[in-house]
Coordinates of C-alpha atoms in Angstrom, one line a residue:
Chain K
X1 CA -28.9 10.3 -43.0
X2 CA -29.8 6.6 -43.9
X3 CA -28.0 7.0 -46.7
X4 CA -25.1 7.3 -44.2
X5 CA -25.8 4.7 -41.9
X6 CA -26.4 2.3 -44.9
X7 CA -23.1 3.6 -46.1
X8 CA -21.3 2.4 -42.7
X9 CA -23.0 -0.7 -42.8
X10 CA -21.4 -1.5 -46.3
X11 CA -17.9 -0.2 -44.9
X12 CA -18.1 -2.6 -42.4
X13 CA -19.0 -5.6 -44.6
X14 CA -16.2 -4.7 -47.1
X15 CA -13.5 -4.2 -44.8
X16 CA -13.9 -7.3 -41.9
X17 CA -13.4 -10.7 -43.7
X18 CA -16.1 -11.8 -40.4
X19 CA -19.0 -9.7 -41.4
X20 CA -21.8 -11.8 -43.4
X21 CA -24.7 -9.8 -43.3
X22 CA -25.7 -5.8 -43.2
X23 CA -28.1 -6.5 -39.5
X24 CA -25.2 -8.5 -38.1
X25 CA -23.0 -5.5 -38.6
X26 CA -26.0 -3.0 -37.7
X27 CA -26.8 -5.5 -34.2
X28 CA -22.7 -6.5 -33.2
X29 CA -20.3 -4.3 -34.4
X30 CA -19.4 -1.6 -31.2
X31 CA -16.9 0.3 -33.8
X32 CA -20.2 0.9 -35.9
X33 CA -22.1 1.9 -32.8
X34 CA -19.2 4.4 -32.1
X35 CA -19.7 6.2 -35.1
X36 CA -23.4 6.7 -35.1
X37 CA -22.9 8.4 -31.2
X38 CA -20.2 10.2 -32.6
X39 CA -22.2 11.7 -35.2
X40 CA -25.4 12.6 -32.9
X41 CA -22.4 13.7 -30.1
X42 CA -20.6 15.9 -33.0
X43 CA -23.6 17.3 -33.5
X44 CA -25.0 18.7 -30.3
X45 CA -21.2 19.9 -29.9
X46 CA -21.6 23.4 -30.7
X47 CA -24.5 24.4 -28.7
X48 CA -25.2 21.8 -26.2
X49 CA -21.6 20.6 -25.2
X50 CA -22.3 19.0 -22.1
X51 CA -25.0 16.8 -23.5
X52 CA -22.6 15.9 -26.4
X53 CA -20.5 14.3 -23.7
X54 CA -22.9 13.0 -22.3
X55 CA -23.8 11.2 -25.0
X56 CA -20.0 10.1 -25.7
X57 CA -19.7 9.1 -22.3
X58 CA -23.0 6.9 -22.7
X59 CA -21.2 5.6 -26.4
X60 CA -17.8 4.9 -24.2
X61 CA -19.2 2.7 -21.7
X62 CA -21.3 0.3 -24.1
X63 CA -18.4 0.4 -26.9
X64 CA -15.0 0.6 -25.3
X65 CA -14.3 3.7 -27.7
X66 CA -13.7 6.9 -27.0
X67 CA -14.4 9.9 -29.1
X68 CA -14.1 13.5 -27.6
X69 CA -17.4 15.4 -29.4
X70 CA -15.5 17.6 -31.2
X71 CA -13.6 14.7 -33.2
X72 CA -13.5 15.6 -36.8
X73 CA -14.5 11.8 -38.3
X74 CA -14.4 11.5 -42.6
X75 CA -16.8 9.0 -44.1
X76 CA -16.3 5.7 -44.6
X77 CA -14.4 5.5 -41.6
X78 CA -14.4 1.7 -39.9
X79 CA -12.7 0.8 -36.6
X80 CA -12.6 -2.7 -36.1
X81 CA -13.4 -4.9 -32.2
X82 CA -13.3 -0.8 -30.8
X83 CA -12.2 -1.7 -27.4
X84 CA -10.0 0.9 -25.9
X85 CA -9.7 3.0 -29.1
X86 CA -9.5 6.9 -27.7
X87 CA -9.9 10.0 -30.2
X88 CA -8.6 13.2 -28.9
X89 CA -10.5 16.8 -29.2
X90 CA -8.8 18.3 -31.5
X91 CA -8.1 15.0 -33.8
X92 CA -8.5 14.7 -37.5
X93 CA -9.5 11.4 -38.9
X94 CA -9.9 11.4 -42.8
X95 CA -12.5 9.2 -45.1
X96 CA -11.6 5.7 -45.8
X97 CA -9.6 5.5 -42.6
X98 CA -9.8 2.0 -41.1
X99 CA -8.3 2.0 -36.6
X100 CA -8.4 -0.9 -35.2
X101 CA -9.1 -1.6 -31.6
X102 CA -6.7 0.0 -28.8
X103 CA -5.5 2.7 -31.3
X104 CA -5.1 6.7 -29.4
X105 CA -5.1 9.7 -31.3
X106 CA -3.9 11.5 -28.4
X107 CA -2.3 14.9 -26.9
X108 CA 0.8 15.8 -25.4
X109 CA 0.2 18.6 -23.6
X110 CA -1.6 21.6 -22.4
X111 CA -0.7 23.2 -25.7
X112 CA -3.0 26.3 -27.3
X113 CA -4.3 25.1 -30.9
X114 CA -4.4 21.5 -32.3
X115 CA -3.5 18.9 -29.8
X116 CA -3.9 15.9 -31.6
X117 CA -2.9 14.2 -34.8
X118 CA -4.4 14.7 -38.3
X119 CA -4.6 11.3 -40.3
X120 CA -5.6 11.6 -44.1
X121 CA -7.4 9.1 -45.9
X122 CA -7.4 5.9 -46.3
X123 CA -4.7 5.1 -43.7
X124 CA -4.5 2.3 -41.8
X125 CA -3.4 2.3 -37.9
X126 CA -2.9 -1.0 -36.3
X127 CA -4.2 -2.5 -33.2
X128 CA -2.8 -0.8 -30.3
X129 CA -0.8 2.5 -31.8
X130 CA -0.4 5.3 -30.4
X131 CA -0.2 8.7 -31.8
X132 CA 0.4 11.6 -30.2
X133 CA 1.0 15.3 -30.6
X134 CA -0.6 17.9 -33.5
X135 CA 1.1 15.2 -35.7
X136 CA 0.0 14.6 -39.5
X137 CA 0.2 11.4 -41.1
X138 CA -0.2 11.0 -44.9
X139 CA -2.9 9.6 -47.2
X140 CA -2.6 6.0 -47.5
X141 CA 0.3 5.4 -44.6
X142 CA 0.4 2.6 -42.5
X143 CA 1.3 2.7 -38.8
X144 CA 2.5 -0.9 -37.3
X145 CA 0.3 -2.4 -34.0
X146 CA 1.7 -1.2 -30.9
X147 CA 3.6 1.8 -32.7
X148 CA 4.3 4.5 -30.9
X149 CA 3.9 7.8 -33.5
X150 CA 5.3 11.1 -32.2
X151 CA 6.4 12.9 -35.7
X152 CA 4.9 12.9 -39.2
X153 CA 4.4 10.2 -41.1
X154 CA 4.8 11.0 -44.9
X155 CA 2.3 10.1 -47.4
X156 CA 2.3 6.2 -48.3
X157 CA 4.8 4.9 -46.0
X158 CA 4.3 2.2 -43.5
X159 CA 5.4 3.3 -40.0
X160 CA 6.3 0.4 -36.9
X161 CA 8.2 0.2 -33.4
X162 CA 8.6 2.7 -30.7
X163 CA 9.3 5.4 -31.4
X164 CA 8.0 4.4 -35.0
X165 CA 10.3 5.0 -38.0
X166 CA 9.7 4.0 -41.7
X167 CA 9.8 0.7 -43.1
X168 CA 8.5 1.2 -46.7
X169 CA 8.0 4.3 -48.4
X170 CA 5.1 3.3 -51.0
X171 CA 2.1 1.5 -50.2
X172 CA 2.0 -2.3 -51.1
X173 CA 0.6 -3.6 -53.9
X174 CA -2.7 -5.6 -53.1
X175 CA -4.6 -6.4 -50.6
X176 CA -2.2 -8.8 -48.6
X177 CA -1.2 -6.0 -46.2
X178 CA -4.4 -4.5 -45.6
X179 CA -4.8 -5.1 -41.8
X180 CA -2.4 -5.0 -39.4
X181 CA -4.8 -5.9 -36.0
Chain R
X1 CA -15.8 13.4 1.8
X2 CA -17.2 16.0 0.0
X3 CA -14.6 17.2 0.1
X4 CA -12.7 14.6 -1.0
X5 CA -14.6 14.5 -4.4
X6 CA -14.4 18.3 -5.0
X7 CA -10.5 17.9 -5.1
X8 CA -10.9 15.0 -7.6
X9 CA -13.2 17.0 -9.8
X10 CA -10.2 20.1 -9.7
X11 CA -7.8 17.6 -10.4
X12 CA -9.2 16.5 -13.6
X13 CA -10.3 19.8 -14.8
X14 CA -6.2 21.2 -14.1
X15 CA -4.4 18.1 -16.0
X16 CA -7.3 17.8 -19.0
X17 CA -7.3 20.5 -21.0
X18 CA -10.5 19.5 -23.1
X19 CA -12.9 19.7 -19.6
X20 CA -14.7 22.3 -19.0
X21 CA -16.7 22.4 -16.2
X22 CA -17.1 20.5 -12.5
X23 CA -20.1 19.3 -13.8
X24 CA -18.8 17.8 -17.1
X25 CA -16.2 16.0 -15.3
X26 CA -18.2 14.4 -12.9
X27 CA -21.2 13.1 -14.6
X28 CA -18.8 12.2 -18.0
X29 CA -15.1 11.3 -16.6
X30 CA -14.9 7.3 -16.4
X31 CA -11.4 7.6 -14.6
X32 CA -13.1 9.9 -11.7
X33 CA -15.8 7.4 -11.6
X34 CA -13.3 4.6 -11.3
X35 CA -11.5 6.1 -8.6
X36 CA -14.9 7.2 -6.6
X37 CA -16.0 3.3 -7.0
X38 CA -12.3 2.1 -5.9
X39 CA -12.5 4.5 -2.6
X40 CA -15.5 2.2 -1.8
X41 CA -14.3 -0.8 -2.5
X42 CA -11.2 -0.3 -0.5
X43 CA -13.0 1.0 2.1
X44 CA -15.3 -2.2 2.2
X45 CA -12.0 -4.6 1.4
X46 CA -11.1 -5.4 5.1
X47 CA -14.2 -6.2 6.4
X48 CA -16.3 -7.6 3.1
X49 CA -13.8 -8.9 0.4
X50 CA -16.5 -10.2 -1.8
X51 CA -18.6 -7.1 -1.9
X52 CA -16.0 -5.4 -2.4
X53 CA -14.5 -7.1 -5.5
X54 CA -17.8 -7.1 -6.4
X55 CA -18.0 -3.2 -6.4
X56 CA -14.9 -3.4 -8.5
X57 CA -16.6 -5.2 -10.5
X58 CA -19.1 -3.2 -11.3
X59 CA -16.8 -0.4 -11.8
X60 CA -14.8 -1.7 -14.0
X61 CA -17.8 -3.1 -16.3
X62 CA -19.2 0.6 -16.7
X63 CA -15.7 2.1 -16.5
X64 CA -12.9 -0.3 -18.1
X65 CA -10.9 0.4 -15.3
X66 CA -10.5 -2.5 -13.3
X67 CA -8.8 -2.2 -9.8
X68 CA -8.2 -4.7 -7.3
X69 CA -10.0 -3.5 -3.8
X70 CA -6.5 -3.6 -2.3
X71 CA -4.4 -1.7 -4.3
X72 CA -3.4 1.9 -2.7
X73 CA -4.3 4.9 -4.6
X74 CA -3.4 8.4 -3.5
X75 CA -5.1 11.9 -4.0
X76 CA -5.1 13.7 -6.7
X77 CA -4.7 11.2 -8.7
X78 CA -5.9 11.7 -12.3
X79 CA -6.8 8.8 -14.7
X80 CA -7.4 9.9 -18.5
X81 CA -9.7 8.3 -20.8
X82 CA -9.4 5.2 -18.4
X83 CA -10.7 2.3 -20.3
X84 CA -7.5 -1.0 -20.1
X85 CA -6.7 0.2 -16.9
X86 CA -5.3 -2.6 -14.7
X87 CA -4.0 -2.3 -11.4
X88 CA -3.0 -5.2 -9.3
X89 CA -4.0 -6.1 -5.8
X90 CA -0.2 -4.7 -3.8
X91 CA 0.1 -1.9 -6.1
X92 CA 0.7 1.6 -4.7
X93 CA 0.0 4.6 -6.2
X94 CA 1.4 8.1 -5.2
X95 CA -0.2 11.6 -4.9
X96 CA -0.5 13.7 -7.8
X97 CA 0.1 10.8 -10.4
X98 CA -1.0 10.7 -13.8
X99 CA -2.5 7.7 -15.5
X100 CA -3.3 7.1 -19.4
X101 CA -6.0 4.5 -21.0
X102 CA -4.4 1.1 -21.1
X103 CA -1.6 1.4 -18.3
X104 CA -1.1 -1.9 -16.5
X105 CA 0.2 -2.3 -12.7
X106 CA 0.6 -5.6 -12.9
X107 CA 1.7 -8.9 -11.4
X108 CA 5.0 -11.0 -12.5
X109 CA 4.3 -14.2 -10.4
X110 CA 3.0 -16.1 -7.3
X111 CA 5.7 -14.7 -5.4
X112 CA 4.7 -14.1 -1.5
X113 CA 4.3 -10.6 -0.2
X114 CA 4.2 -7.5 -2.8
X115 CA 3.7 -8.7 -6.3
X116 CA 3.1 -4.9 -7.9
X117 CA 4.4 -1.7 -8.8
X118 CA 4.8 1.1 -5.9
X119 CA 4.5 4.4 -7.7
X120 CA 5.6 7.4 -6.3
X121 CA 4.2 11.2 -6.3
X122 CA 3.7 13.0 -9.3
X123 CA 4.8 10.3 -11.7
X124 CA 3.0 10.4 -15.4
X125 CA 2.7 6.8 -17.1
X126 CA 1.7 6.9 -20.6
X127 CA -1.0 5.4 -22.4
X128 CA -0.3 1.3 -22.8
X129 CA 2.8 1.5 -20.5
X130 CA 2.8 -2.0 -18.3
X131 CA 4.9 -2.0 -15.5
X132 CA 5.3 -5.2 -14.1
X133 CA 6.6 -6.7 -10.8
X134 CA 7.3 -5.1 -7.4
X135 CA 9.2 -2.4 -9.1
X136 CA 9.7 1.2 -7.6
X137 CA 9.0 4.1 -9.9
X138 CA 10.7 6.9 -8.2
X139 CA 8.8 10.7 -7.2
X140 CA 8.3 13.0 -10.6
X141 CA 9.1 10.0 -13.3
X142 CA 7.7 9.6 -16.6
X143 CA 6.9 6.4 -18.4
X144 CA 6.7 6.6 -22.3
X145 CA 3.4 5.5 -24.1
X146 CA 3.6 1.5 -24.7
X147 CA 6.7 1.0 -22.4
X148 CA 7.4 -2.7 -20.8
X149 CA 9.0 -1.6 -17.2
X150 CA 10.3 -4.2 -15.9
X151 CA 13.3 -2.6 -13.1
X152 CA 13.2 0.5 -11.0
X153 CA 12.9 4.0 -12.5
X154 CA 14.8 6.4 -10.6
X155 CA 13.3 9.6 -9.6
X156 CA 12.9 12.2 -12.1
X157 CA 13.4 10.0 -14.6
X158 CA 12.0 9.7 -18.4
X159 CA 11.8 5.4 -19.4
X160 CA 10.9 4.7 -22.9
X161 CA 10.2 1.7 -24.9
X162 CA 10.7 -2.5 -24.4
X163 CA 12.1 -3.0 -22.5
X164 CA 12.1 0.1 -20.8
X165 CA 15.0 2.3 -20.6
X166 CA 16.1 5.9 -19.0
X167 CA 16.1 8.6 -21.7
X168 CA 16.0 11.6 -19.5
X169 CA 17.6 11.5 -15.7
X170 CA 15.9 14.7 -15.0
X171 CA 12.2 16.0 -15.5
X172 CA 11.7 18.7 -18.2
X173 CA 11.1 22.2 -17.4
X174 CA 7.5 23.5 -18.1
X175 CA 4.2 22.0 -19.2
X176 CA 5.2 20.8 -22.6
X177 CA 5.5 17.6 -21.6
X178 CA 2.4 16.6 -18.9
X179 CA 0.9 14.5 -21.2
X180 CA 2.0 11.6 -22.6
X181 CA -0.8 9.8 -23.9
Chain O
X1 CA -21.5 -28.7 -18.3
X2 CA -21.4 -28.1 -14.3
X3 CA -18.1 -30.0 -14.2
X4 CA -16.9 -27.5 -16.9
X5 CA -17.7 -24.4 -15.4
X6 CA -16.6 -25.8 -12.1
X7 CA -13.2 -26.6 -13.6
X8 CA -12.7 -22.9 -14.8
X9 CA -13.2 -21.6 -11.7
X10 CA -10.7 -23.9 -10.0
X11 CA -8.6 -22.8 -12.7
X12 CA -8.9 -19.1 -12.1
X13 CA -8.1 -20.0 -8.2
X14 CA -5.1 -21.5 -9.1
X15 CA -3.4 -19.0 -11.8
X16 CA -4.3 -15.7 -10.1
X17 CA -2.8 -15.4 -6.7
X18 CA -5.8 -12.5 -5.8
X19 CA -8.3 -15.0 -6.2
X20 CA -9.8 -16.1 -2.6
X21 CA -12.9 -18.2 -3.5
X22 CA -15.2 -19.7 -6.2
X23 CA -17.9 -17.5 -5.5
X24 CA -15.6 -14.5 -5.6
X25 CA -14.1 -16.1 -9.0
X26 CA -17.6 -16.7 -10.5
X27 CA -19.1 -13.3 -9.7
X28 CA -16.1 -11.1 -10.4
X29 CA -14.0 -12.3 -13.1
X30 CA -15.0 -10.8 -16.4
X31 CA -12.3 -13.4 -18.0
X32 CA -14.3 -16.8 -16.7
X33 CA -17.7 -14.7 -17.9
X34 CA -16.4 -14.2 -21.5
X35 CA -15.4 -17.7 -21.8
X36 CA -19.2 -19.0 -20.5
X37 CA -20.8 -16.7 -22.6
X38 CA -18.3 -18.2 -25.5
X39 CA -18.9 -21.2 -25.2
X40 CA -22.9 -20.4 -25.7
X41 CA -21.9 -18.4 -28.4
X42 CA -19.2 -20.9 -30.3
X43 CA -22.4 -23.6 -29.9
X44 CA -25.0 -21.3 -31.1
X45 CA -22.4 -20.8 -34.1
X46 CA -22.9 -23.1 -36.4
X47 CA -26.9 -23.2 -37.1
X48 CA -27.6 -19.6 -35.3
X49 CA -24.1 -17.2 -36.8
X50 CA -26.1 -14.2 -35.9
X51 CA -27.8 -15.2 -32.6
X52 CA -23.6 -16.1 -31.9
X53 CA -23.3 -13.0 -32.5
X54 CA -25.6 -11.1 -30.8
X55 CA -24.3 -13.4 -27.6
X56 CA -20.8 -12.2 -28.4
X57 CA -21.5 -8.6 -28.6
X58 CA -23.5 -8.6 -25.1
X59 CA -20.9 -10.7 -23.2
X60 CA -18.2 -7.9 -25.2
X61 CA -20.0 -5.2 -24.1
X62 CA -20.1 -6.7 -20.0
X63 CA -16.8 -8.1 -20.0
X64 CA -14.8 -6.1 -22.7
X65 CA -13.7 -9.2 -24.2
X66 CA -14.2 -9.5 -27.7
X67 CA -14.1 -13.3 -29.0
X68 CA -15.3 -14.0 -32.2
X69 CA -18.0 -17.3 -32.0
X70 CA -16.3 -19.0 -34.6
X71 CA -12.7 -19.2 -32.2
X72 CA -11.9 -22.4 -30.8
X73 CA -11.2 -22.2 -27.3
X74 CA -9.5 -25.0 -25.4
X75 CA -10.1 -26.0 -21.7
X76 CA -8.6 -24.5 -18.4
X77 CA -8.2 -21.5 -20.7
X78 CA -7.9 -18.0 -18.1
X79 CA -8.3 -14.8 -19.5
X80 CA -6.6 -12.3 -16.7
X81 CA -8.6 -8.7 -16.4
X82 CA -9.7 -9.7 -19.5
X83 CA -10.4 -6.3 -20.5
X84 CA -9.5 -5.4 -24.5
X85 CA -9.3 -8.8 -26.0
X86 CA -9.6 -9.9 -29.2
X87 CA -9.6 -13.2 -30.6
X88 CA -10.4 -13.7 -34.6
X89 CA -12.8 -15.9 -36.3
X90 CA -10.1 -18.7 -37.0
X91 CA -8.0 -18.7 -33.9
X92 CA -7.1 -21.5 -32.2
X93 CA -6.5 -21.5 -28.4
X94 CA -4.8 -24.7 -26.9
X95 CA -5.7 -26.1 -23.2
X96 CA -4.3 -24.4 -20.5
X97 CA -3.6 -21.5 -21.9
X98 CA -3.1 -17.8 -20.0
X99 CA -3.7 -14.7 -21.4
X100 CA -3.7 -11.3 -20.0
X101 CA -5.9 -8.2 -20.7
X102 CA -5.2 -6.4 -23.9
X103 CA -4.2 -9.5 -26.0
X104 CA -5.3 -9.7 -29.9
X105 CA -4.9 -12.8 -31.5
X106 CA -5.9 -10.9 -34.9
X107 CA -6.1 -11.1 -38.9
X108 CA -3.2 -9.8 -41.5
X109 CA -5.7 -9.7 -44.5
X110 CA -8.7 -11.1 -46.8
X111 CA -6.5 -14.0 -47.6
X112 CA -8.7 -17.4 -48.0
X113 CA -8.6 -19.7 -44.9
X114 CA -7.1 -19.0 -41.8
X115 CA -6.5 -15.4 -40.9
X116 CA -5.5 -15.9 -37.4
X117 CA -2.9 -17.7 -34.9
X118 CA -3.0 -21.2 -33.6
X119 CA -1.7 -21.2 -29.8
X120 CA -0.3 -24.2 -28.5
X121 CA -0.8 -25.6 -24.9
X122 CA -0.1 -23.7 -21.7
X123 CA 1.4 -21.1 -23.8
X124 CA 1.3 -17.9 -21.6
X125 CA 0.9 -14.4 -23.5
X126 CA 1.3 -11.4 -21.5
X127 CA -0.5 -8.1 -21.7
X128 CA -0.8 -6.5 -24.8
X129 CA 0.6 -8.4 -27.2
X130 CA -0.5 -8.8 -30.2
X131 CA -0.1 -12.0 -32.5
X132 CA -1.4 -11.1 -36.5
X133 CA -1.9 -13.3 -39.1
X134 CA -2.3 -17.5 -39.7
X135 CA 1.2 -17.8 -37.2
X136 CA 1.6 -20.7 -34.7
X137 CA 2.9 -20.6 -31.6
X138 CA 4.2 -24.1 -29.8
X139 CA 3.2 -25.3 -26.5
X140 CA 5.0 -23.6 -23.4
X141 CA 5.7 -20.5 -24.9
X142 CA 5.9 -17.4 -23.4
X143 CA 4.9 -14.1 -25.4
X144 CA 6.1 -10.8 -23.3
X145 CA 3.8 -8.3 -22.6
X146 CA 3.2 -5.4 -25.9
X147 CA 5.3 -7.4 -28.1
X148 CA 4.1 -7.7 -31.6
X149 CA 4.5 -11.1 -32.8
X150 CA 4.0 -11.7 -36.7
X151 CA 6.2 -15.2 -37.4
X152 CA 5.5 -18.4 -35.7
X153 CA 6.8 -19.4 -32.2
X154 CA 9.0 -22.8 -31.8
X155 CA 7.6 -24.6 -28.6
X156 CA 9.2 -23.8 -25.2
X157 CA 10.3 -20.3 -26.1
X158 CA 10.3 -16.9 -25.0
X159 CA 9.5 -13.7 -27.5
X160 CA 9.5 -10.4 -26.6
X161 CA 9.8 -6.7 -28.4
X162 CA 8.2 -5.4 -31.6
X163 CA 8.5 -7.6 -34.0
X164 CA 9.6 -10.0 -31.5
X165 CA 12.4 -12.2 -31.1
X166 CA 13.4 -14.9 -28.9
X167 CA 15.1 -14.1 -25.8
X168 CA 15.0 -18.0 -24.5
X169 CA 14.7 -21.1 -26.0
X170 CA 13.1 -23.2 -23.5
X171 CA 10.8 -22.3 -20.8
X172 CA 12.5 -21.1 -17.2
X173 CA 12.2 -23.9 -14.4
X174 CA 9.6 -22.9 -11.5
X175 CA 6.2 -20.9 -11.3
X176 CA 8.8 -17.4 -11.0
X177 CA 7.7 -16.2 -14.9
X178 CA 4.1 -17.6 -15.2
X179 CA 2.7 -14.1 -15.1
X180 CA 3.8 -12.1 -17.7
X181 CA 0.9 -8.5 -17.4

């Protein structure tokens, strides 16, 4: 468990070019905070659901981010300035994944089964996307800020505009590209 | 009065499918809250415009909704996930409408007289949309997620991307399509 | 220092046709309390970064403002609703500014130096858009609201869309466009 926290601490420092230190991260960074509630929330879930949302709700108002309990979160998973991000019930998000703030991962409808998208690893979603639907978007895709996502986004490309199409099929070499909010 | 907050307890458990129970909603729900502080504030606007912005206030620092004491909000109405919420100081609202995280109502000047949107019944603005301006958005209309709406949207009518435009002059049949956000 | 925070309040008053009086403006607006608590936190900065911080994150977690301490902020700035912005460690914010709620003024990578946009004076940027990466954008402009703005801004000009483009070259005569969200 502190191996964990300790591991989202690094994350944090690695990915944000603003983070100095492991307790400035630990003390000031609401995306971080998100997480840890999300875990505990994700947690209680199964047996105690209404004290999982309370705990979300709790999370929500302090952090700006809003993760339904049963959220499916991989590791290593950073969302940066967290205001306004929402994260549906039925939403996927893979390891390595960074969101930055304003980014939904949202539903479309009062559909039986998965509502909400499935992100693989290591994507990157830009500042105020929106995805919606039981959409899947690939390892290591990109989706543009203010993107509006309502189909699949294949593995690798980089998605932008309203409604989002593809820009570049492969990743970009580097690290120049690597945040988009 | 009691009443009042039973129907706005139904009305979230009908257009969310991820809540449960009356409960759930009411103690977890930042949108219910929001609207429960905002029929205070309006009520308190005539008589005490400072404590009632100052209820808003409030509100919106726990919620991340943040309406002006003013602004005319109808029954039924259903705001989801709620934080970014912005909705000016003329705005009107219709029965039965749907609002996403992030939707603005929002002012395009010092003009005199009504500076926001009027929204009509059973309209569903998506999550991001900003509407701007003393626009009408006609009975049963949808706004796309991330629209800028700048003109009139005629009833029945599906606007989508920036600036806005009409996709769909009629509203779909069924439910597949409540949610946009 | 009282002549400073005097001066933001008259310059809420006179941007924001809701506003009624100073002590309406000084309790209520989260947008003057993010800028106070900045300017404590930009002073801390230099010999305290993680007391900044700290400072950053509570006024964030109040106002849902998120300004890193490090930002240079200019005078008569006026953050509108204020609620999901960001502004990055090396942004630049000229006098008389206006932005509206949802605005990042964000980062494109780990290149060295400046990550983040310079805004000229009394630029006006309207709700959420976001500006990425070390861009400038000249005095007067006018950024419409959820546009996406990744190349530099010529002085006097109007952008809009994602990416955006420039609909007009010089700014409109009259107060009829000041508010853009």
């Amino acid at each position: 468990m502190l191996a964990r926290l300790s591991e989202d601490l690094s994350t944090a420092l690695e990915r944000d070019p603003a983070a100095r230190t492991r307790l400035e991260v630990a003390l000031t960074y609401p995306g971080v905070h998100a997480l840890w509630a999300h875990r505990v929330a994700h947690c209680l879930h199964p047996r105690h659901p209404l004290l999982a949302r309370v705990v979300a709700a709790a999370a929500r108002a302090l952090t700006g981010v809003d993760v339904h309990p049963a959220a499916e979160i991989g590791r290593r998973v950073f969302i940066d300035h967290a205001v306004g991000v929402v994260i549906g019930e039925t939403a996927v998000v893979g390891d390595d994944v960074t969101l930055f703030h304003g980014v939904t991962l949202g539903g479309l409808g009062h559909t039986p089964g998965r509502r909400h998208p499935v992100v693989g690893e290591r994507v990157l979603i830009g500042a105020g996307a929106t995805l919606l639907g039981p959409i899947t978007v690939g390892d290591d895709a990109r989706v543009g800020a203010n993107s509006v996502v309502l189909e699949d986004v294949p593995a690798g490309a980089t998605v932008v505009g309203s409604p989002a199409r593809v820009v570049r099929t492969a990743p970009a070499a580097g690290d120049g590209g690597r945040r988009l909010g």
